[in-house]
PDB file of C-alpha atoms in Angstrom:
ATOM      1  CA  UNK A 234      54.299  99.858  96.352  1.00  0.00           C
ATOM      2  CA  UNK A 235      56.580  99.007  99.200  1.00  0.00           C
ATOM      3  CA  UNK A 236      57.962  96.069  97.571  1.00  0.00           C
ATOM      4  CA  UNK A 237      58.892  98.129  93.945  1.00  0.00           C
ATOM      5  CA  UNK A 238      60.785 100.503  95.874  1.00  0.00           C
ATOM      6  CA  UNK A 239      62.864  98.435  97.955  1.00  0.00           C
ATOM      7  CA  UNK A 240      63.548  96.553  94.779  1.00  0.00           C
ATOM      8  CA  UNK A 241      64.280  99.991  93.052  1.00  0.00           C
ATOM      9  CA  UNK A 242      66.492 100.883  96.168  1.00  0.00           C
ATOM     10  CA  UNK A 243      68.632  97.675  95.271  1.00  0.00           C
ATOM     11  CA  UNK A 244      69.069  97.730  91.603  1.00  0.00           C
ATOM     12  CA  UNK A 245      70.620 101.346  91.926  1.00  0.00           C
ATOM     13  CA  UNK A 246      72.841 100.010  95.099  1.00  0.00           C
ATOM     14  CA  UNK A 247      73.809  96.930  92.456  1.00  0.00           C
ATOM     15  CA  UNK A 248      74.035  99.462  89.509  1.00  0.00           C
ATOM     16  CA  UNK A 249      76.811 101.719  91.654  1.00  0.00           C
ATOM     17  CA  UNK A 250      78.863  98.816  92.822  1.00  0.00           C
ATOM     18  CA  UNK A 251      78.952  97.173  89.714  1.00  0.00           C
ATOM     19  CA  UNK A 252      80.152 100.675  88.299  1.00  0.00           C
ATOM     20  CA  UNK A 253      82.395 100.786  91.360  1.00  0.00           C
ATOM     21  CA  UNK A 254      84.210  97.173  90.571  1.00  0.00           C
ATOM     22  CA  UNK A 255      84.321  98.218  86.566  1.00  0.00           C
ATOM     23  CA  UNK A 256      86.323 101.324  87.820  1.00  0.00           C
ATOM     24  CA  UNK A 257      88.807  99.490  90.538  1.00  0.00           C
ATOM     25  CA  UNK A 258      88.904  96.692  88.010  1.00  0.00           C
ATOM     26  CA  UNK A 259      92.607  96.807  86.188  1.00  0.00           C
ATOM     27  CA  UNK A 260      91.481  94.985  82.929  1.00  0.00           C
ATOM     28  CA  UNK A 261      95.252  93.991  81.590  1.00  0.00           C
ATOM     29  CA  UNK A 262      98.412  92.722  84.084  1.00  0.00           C
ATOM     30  CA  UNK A 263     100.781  95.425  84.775  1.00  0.00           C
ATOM     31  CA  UNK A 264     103.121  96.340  81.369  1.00  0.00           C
ATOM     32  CA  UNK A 265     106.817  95.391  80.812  1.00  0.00           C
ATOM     33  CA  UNK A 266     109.081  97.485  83.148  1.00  0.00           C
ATOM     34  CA  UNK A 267     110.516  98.847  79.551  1.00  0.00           C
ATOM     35  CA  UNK A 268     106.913 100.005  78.745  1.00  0.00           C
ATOM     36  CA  UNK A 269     106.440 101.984  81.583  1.00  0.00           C
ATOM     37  CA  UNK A 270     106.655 105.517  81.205  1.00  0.00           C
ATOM     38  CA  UNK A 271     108.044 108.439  83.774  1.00  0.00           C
ATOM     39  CA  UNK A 272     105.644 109.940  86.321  1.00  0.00           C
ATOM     40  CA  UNK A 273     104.854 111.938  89.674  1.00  0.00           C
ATOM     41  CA  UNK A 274     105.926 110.311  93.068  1.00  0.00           C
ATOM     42  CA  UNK A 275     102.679 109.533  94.082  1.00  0.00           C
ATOM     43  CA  UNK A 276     102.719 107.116  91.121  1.00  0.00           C
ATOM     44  CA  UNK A 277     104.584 104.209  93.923  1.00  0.00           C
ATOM     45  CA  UNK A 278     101.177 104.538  95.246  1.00  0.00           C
ATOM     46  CA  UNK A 279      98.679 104.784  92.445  1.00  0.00           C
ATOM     47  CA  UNK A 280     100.015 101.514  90.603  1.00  0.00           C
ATOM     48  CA  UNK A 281      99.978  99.559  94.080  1.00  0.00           C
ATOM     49  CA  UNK A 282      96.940  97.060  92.670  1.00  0.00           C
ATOM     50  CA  UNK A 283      96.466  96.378  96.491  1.00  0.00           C
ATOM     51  CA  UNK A 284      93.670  99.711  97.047  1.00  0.00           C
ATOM     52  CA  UNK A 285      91.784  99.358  94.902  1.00  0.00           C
ATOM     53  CA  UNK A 286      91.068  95.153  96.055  1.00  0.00           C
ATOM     54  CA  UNK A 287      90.164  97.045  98.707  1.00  0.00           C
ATOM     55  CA  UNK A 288      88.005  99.687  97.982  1.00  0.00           C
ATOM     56  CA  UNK A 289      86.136  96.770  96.011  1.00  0.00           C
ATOM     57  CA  UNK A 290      85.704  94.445  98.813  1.00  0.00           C
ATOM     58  CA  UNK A 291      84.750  98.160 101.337  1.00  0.00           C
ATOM     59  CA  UNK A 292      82.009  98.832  98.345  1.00  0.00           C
ATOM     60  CA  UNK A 293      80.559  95.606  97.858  1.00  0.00           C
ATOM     61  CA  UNK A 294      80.364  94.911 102.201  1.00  0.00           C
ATOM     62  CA  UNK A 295      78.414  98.819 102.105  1.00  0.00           C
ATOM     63  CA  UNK A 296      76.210  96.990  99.202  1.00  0.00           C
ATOM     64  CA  UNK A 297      74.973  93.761 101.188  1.00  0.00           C
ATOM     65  CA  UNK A 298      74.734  95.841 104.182  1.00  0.00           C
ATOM     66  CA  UNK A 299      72.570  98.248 102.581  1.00  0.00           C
ATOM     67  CA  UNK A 300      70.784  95.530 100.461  1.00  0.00           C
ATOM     68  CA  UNK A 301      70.562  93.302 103.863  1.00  0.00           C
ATOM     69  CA  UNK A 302      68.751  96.447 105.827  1.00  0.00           C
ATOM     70  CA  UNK A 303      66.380  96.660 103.111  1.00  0.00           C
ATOM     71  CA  UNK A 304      65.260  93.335 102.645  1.00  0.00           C
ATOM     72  CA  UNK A 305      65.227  92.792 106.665  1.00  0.00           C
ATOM     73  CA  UNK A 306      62.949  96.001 106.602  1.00  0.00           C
ATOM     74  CA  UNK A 307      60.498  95.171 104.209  1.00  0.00           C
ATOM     75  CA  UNK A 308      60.412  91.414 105.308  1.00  0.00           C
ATOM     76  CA  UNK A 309      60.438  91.828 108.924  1.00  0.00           C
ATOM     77  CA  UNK A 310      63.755  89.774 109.654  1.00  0.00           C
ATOM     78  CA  UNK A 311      65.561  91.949 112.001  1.00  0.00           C
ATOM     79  CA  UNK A 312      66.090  89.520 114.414  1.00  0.00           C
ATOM     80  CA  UNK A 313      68.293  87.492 112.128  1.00  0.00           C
ATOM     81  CA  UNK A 314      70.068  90.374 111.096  1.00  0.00           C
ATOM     82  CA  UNK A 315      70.800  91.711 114.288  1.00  0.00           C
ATOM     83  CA  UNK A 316      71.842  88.557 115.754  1.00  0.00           C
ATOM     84  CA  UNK A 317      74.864  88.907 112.809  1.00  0.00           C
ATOM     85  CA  UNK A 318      75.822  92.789 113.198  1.00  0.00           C
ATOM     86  CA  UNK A 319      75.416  92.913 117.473  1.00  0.00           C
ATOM     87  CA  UNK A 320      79.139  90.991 117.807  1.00  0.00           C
ATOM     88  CA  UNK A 321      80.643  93.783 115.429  1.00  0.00           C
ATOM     89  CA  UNK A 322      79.320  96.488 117.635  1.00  0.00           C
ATOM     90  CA  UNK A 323      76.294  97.298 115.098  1.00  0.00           C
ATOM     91  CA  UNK A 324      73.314  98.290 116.728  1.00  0.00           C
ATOM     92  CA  UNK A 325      70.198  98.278 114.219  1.00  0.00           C
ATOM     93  CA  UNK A 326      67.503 101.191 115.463  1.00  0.00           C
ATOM     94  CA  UNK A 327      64.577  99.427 113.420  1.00  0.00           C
ATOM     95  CA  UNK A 328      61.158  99.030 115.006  1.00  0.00           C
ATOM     96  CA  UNK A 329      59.439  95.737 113.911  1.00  0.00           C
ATOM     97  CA  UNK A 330      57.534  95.985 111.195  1.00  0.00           C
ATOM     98  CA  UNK A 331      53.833  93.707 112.215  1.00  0.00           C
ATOM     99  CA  UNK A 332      52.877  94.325 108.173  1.00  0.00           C
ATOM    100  CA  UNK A 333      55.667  94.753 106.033  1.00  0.00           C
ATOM    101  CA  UNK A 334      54.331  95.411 102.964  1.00  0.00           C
ATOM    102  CA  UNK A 335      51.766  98.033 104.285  1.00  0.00           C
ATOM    103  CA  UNK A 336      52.241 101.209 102.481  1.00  0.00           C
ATOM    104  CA  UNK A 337      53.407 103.952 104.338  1.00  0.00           C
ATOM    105  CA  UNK A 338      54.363 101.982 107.669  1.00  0.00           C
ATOM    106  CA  UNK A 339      56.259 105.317 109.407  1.00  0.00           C
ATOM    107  CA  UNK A 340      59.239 101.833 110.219  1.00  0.00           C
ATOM    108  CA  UNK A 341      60.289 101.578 106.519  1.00  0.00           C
ATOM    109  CA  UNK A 342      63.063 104.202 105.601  1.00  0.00           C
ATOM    110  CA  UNK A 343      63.031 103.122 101.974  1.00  0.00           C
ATOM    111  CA  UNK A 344      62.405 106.811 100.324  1.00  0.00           C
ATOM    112  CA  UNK A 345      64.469 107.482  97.636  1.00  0.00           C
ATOM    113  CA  UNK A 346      66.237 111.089  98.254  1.00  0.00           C
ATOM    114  CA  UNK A 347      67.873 112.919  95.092  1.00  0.00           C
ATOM    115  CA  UNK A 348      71.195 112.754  96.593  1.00  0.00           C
ATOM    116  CA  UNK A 349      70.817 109.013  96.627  1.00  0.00           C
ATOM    117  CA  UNK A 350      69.654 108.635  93.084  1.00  0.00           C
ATOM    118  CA  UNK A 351      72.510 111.063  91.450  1.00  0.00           C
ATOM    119  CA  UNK A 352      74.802 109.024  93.412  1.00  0.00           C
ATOM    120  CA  UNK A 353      73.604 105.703  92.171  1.00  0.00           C
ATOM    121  CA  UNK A 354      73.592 107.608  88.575  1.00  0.00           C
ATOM    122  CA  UNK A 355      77.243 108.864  88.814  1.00  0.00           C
ATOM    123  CA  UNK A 356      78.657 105.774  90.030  1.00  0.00           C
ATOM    124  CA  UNK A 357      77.004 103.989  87.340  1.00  0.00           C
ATOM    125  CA  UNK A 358      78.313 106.173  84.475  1.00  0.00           C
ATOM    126  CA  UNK A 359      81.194 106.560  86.161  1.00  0.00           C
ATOM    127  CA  UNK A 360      82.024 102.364  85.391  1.00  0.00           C
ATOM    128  CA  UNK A 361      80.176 103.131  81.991  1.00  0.00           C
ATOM    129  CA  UNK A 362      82.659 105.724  81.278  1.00  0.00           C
ATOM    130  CA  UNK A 363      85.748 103.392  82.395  1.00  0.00           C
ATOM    131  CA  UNK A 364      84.192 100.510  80.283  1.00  0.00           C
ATOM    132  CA  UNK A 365      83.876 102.651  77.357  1.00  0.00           C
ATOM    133  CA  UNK A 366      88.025 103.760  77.831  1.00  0.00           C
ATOM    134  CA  UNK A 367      89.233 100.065  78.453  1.00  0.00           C
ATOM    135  CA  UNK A 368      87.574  99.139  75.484  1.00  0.00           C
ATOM    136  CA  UNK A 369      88.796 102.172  73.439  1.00  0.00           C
ATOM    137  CA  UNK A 370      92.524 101.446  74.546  1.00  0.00           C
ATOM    138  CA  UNK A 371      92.345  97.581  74.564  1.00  0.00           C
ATOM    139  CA  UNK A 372      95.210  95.877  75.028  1.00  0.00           C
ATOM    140  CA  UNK A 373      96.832  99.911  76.017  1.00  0.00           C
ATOM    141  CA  UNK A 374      95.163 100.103  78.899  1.00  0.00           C
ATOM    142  CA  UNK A 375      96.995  99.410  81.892  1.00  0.00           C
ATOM    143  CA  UNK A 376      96.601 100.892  85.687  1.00  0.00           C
ATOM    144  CA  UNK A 377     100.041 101.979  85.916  1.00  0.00           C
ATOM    145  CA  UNK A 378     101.295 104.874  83.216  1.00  0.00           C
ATOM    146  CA  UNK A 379     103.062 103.327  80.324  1.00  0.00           C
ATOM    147  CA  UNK A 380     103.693 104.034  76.758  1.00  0.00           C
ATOM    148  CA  UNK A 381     104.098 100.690  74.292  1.00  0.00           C
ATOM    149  CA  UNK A 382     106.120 100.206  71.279  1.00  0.00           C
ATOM    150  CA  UNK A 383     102.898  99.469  69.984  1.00  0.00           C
ATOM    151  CA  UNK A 384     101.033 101.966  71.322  1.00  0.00           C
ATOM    152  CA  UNK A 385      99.060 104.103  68.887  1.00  0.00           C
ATOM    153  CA  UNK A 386      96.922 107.515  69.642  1.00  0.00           C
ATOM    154  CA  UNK A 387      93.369 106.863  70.137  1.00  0.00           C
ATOM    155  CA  UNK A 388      91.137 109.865  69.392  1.00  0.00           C
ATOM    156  CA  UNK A 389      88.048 108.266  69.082  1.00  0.00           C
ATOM    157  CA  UNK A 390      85.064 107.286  71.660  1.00  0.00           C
ATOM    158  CA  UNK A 391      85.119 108.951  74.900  1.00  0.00           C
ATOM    159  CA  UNK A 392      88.915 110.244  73.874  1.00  0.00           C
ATOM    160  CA  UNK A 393      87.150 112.404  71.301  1.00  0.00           C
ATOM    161  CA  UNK A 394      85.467 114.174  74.414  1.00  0.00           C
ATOM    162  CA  UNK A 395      88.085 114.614  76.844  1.00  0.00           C
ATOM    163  CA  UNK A 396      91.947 114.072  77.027  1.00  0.00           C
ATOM    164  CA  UNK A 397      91.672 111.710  80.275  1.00  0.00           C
ATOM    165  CA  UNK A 398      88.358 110.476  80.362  1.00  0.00           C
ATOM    166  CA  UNK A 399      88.959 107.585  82.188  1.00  0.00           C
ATOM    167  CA  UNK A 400      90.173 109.900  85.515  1.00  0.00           C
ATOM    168  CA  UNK A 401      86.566 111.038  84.595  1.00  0.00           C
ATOM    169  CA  UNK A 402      85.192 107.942  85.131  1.00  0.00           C
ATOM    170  CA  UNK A 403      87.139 107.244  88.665  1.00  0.00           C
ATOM    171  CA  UNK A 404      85.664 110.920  89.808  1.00  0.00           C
ATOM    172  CA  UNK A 405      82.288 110.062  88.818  1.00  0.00           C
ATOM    173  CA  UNK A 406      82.323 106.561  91.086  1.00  0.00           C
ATOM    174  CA  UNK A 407      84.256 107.440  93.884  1.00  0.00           C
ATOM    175  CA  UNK A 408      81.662 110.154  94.850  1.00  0.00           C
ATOM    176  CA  UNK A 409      78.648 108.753  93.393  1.00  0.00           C
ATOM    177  CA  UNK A 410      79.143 105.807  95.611  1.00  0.00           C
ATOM    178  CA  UNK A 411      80.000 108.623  98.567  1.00  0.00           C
ATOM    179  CA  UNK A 412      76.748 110.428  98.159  1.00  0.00           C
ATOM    180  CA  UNK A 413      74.895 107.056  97.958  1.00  0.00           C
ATOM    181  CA  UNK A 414      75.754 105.573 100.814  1.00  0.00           C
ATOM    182  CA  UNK A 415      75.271 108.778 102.858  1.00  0.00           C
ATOM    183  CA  UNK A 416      72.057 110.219 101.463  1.00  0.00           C
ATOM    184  CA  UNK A 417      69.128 110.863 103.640  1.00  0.00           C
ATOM    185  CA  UNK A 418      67.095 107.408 102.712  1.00  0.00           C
ATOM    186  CA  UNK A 419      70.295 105.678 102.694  1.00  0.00           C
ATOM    187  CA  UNK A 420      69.774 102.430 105.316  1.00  0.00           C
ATOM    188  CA  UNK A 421      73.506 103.350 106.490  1.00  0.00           C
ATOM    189  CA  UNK A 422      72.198 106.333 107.473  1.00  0.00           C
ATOM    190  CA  UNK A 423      68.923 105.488 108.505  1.00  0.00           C
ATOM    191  CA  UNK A 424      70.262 102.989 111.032  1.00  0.00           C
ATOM    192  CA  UNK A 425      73.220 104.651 112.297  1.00  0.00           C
ATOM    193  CA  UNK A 426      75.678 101.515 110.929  1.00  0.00           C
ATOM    194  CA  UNK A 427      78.335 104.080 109.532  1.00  0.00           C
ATOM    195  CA  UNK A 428      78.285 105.634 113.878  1.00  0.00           C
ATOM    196  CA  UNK A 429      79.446 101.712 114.584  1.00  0.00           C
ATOM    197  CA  UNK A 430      83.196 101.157 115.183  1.00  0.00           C
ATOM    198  CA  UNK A 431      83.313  99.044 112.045  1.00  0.00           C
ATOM    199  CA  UNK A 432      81.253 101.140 109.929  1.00  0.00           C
ATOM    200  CA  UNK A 433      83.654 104.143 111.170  1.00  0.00           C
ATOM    201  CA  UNK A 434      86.861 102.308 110.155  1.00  0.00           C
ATOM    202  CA  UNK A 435      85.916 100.798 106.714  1.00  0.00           C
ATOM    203  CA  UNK A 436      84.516 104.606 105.859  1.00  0.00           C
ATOM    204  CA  UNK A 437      87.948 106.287 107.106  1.00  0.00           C
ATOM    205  CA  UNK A 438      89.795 103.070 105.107  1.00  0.00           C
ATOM    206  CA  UNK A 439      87.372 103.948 102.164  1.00  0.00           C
ATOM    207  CA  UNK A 440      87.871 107.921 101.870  1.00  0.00           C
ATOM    208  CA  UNK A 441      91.856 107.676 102.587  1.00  0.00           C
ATOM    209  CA  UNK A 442      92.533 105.014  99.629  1.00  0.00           C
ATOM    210  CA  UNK A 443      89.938 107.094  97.128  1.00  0.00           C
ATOM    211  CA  UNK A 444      91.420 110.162  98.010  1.00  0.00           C
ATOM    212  CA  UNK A 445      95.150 109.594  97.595  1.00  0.00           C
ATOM    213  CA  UNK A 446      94.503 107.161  94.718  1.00  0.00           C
ATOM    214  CA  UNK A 447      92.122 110.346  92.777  1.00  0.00           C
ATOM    215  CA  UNK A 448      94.790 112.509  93.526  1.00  0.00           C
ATOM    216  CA  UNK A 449      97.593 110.529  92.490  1.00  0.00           C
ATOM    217  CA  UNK A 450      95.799 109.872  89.343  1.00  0.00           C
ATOM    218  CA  UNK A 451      94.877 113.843  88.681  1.00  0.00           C
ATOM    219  CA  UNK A 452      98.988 114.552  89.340  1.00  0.00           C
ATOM    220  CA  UNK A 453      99.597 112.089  86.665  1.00  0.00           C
ATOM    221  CA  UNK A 454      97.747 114.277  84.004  1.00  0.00           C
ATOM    222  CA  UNK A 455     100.676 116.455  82.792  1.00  0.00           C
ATOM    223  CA  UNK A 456     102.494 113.678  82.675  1.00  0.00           C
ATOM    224  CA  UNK A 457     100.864 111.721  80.591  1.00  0.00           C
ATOM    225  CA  UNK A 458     100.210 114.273  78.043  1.00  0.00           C
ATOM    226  CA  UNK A 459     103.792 115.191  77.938  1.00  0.00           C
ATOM    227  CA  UNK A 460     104.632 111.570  77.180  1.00  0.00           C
ATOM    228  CA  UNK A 461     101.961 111.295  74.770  1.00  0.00           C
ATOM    229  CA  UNK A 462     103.072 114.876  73.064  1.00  0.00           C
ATOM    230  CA  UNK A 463     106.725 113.144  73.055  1.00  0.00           C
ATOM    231  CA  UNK A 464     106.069 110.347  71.321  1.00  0.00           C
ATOM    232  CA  UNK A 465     103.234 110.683  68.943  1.00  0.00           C
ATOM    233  CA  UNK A 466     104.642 114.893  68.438  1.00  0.00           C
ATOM    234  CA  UNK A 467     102.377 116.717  65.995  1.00  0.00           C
ATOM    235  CA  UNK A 468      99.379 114.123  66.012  1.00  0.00           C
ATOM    236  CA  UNK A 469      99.343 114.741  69.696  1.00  0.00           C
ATOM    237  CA  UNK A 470      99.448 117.904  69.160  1.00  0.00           C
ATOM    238  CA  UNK A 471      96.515 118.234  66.496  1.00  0.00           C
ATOM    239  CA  UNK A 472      94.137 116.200  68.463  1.00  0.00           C
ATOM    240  CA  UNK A 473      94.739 118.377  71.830  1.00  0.00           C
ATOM    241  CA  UNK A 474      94.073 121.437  70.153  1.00  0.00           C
ATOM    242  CA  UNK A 475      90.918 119.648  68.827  1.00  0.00           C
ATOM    243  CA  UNK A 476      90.198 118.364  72.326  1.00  0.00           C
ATOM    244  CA  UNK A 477      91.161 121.015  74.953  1.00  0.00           C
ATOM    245  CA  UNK A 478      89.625 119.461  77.535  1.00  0.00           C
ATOM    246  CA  UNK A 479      91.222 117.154  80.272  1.00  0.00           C
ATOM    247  CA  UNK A 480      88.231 115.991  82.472  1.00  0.00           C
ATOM    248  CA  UNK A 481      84.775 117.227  81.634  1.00  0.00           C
ATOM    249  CA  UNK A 482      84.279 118.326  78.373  1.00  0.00           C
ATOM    250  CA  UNK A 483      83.050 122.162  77.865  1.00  0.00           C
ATOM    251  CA  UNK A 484      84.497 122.525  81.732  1.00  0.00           C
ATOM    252  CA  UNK A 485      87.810 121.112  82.107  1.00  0.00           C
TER     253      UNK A 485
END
C-alpha cells in the first residue's frame, strides 16, 4: 500500500514537470526581426528565452527533491540523503523509518491531499493545453509575438475554444506546479526544505520569473488580437464574434 502511493506521489510530480517543461519549452527559434509584430513594454522581458531555462531547471530541482524525499522515506535512506542537503543548509526532520513498507508508519508523510492532486492535474493539462496550441500553430508558433507573411488564422483545436489558449495553458502550470509543491502531503512541506536558505531563494527566483513572465504575457492579449484583427480584418473578426472568449471558455 505504501509502496503504490509513493509511486502514485511520483508519477503526478513527473506528470506536472513534464507539463511544466512542455509549457517553458519554445518549440521554434525566435522569428525574423521583419516578422515580429508590435507589443507592450513588458514584451523586452517576456521574449528573454533566459526565464523560462530557468523556471525549468527551478521545477525539475523541486521534482528530484520531492521524488528524492519520497523514495528516502519509504526506503529508509535518509542518511544518504542528508549527508547531500546538510552543506546547502537543508535540514531533513524525518524520523527513521525501522519498516518502511509498514502501512501506516505515523514517519511516512506520503498522503495525497486534494490541493496536491489538482495541482499535479492543472500542471499537467496545463502542458497538454500548450502541446495541443504548438501543434495547432506549427511552424506559427513562436515565444515572442509575431505575425508571418505566411501566417494564416487558425480557428480550429483549442483556438475554437478560446482566443489565447495557450496563455491558458501557462496559467494552468505555473499554479498547478505552485499548489503542488506546497500542499499539505507535499515532502517540501513536510520536511521544511522550502524554510532552508536555498529552498527560500529558488521559490522567491521561481514566483518573480512566473509572475512577471504571466503578466507580461496577459498584457500582450490586446495586442495580439489587434494585430490579428489588422491583418486577417473580417475573418478575424467572424471567428471572435464566434469565440468571445480570451482565456477560459464560458468565463473569460
Amino acid at each position: 500500500m505504501i509502496a503504490l502511493l509513493a509511486l502514485t506521489k511520483i508519477s503526478c510530480i513527473l506528470l506536472a514537470t513534464i507539463g511544466l517543461h512542455i509549457t517553458a519549452t519554445p518549440p521554434h527559434p525566435p522569428p525574423a526581426k521583419s516578422d515580429q509584430a508590435p507589443s507592450t513594454s513588458w514584451e523586452v522581458i517576456v521574449k528573454y528565452r533566459g526565464g523560462p531555462v530557468m523556471v525549468k531547471f527551478i521545477c525539475w530541482l523541486a521534482a528530484f527533491a520531492e521524488i528524492s524525499l519520497i523514495v528516502t522515506q519509504v526506503f529508509g535512506y535518509q542518511s544518504l540523503l542528508t549527508s547531500v542537503l546538510d552543506p546547502l543548509g537543508i535540514q531533513l526532520r524525518v524520523k527513521p523509518v525501522e519498516q518502511p513498507f509498514e502501512s501506516g508508519s505515523s514517519s511516512l508523510n506520503l498522503y495525497l491531499s486534494p490541493m496536491f492532486l489538482l495541482g499535479a492535474c492543472l500542471a499537467a493539462i496545463g502542458g497538454y493545453i500548450r502541446h495541443c496550441c504548438y501543434q495547432a500553430l506549427g511552424c506559427m508558433f513562436t515565444f515572442e509575438m509575431a505575425i508571418m507573411k505566411e501566417h494564416k488564422l487558425v480557428t480550429t483545436g483549442p483556438y475554437a475554444w478560446a482566443r489565447h489558449p495557450a496563455y491558458t495553458g501557462v496559467l494552468c502550470t505555473v499554479s498547478g506546479i505552485v499548489m503542488l509543491h506546497c500542499a499539505s502531503g507535499s515532502s517540501l512541506i513536510e520536511y521544511k526544505v522550502l524554510e532552508s536558505a536555498l529552498g527560500k531563494g529558488l521559490s522567491i527566483i521561481y514566483l518573480v520569473l512566473t509572475s512577471i513572465i504571466t503578466i507580461g504575457l496577459l498584457k500582450r492579449i490586446p495586442k495580439e488580437d489587434e494585430a490579428l484583427a489588422k491583418r486577417f480584418g473580417q475573418e478575424w473578426k467572424v471567428w471572435s464574434q464566434r469565440v468571445p472568449f480570451k482565456l477560459f471558455w464560458g468565463i473569460y
